[in-house]
C-alpha positions as MATLAB code, in Angstrom:
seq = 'XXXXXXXXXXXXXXXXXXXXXXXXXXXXXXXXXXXXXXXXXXXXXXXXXXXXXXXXXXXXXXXXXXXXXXXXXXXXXXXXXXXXXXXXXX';
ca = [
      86.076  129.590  104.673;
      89.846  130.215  103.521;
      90.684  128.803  107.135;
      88.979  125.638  105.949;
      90.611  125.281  102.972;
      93.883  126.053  103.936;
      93.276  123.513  106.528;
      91.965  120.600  104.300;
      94.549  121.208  101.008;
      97.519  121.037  103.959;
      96.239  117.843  105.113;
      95.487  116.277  101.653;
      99.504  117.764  100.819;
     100.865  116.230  103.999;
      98.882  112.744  103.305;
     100.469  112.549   99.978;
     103.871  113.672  101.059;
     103.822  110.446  103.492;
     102.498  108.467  100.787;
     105.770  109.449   98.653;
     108.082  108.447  101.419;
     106.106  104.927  102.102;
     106.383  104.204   98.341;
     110.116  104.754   98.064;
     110.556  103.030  101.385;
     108.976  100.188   99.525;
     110.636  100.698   96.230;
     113.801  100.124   97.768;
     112.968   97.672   99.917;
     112.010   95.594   96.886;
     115.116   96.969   94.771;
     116.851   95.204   97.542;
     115.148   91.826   97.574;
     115.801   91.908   93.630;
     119.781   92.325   94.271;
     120.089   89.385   96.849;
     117.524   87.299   94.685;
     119.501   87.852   91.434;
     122.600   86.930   93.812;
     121.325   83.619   94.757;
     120.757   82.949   91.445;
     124.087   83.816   90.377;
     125.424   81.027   93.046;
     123.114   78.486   91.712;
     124.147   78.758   88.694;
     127.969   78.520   89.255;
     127.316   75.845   91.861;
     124.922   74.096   89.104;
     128.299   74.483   86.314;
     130.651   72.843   89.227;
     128.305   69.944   89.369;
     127.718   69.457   86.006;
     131.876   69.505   85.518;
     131.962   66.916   88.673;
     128.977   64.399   86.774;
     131.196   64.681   83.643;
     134.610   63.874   85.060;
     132.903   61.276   87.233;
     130.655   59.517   84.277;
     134.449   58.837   82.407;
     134.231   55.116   80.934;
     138.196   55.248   81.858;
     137.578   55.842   86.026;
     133.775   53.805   85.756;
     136.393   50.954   84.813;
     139.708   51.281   87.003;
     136.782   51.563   89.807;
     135.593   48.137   88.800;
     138.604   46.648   88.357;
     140.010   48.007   91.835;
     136.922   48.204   93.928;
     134.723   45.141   92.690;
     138.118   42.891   90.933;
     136.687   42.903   87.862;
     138.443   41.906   84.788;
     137.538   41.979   80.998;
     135.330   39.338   79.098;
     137.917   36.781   76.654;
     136.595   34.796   74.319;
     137.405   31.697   76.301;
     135.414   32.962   79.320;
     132.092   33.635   77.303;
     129.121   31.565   77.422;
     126.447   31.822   74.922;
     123.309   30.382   75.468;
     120.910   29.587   72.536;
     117.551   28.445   72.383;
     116.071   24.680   73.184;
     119.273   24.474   75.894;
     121.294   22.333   73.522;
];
């Protein structure tokens, strides 16, 4: 009976001693999907700052209108180039 016993608590201790081991494999395993997740975040976020620095120095009304002037040969509005139009086309 002691035989028995012996027998089936050193089973039951060597099941949960490989249940120990496959939880910290997977601990870790996950600790290091975590790391490289948090790390791709970390890029995104400085990539995300560049960007936002490139929309701002791109939306200046000072290089929207050198653009136009050099790209499309647009000039400024005068008063003698302005038509108005009002209603009843007189």
């Amino acid at each position: 009976m002691s035989g028995k016993v012996n027998a089936i608590l050193t089973a039951a201790l060597v099941i949960c001693a490989l249940l120990v081991v496959n939880s910290q494999y997977q601990y870790r395993r996950l600790f290091i999907e975590i790391e490289r997740a948090q790390a791709a975040a970390k890029q995104l976020e400085l990539e995300w700052a560049h960007l936002q620095l490139d929309q701002s120095t791109l939306a200046k009304h000072a290089r929207i209108e050198a653009n136009a002037r050099r790209d499309l040969n647009m000039v400024p509005v005068t008063p003698d180039r302005t038509q108005y139009l009002t209603l009843g086309g007189q």
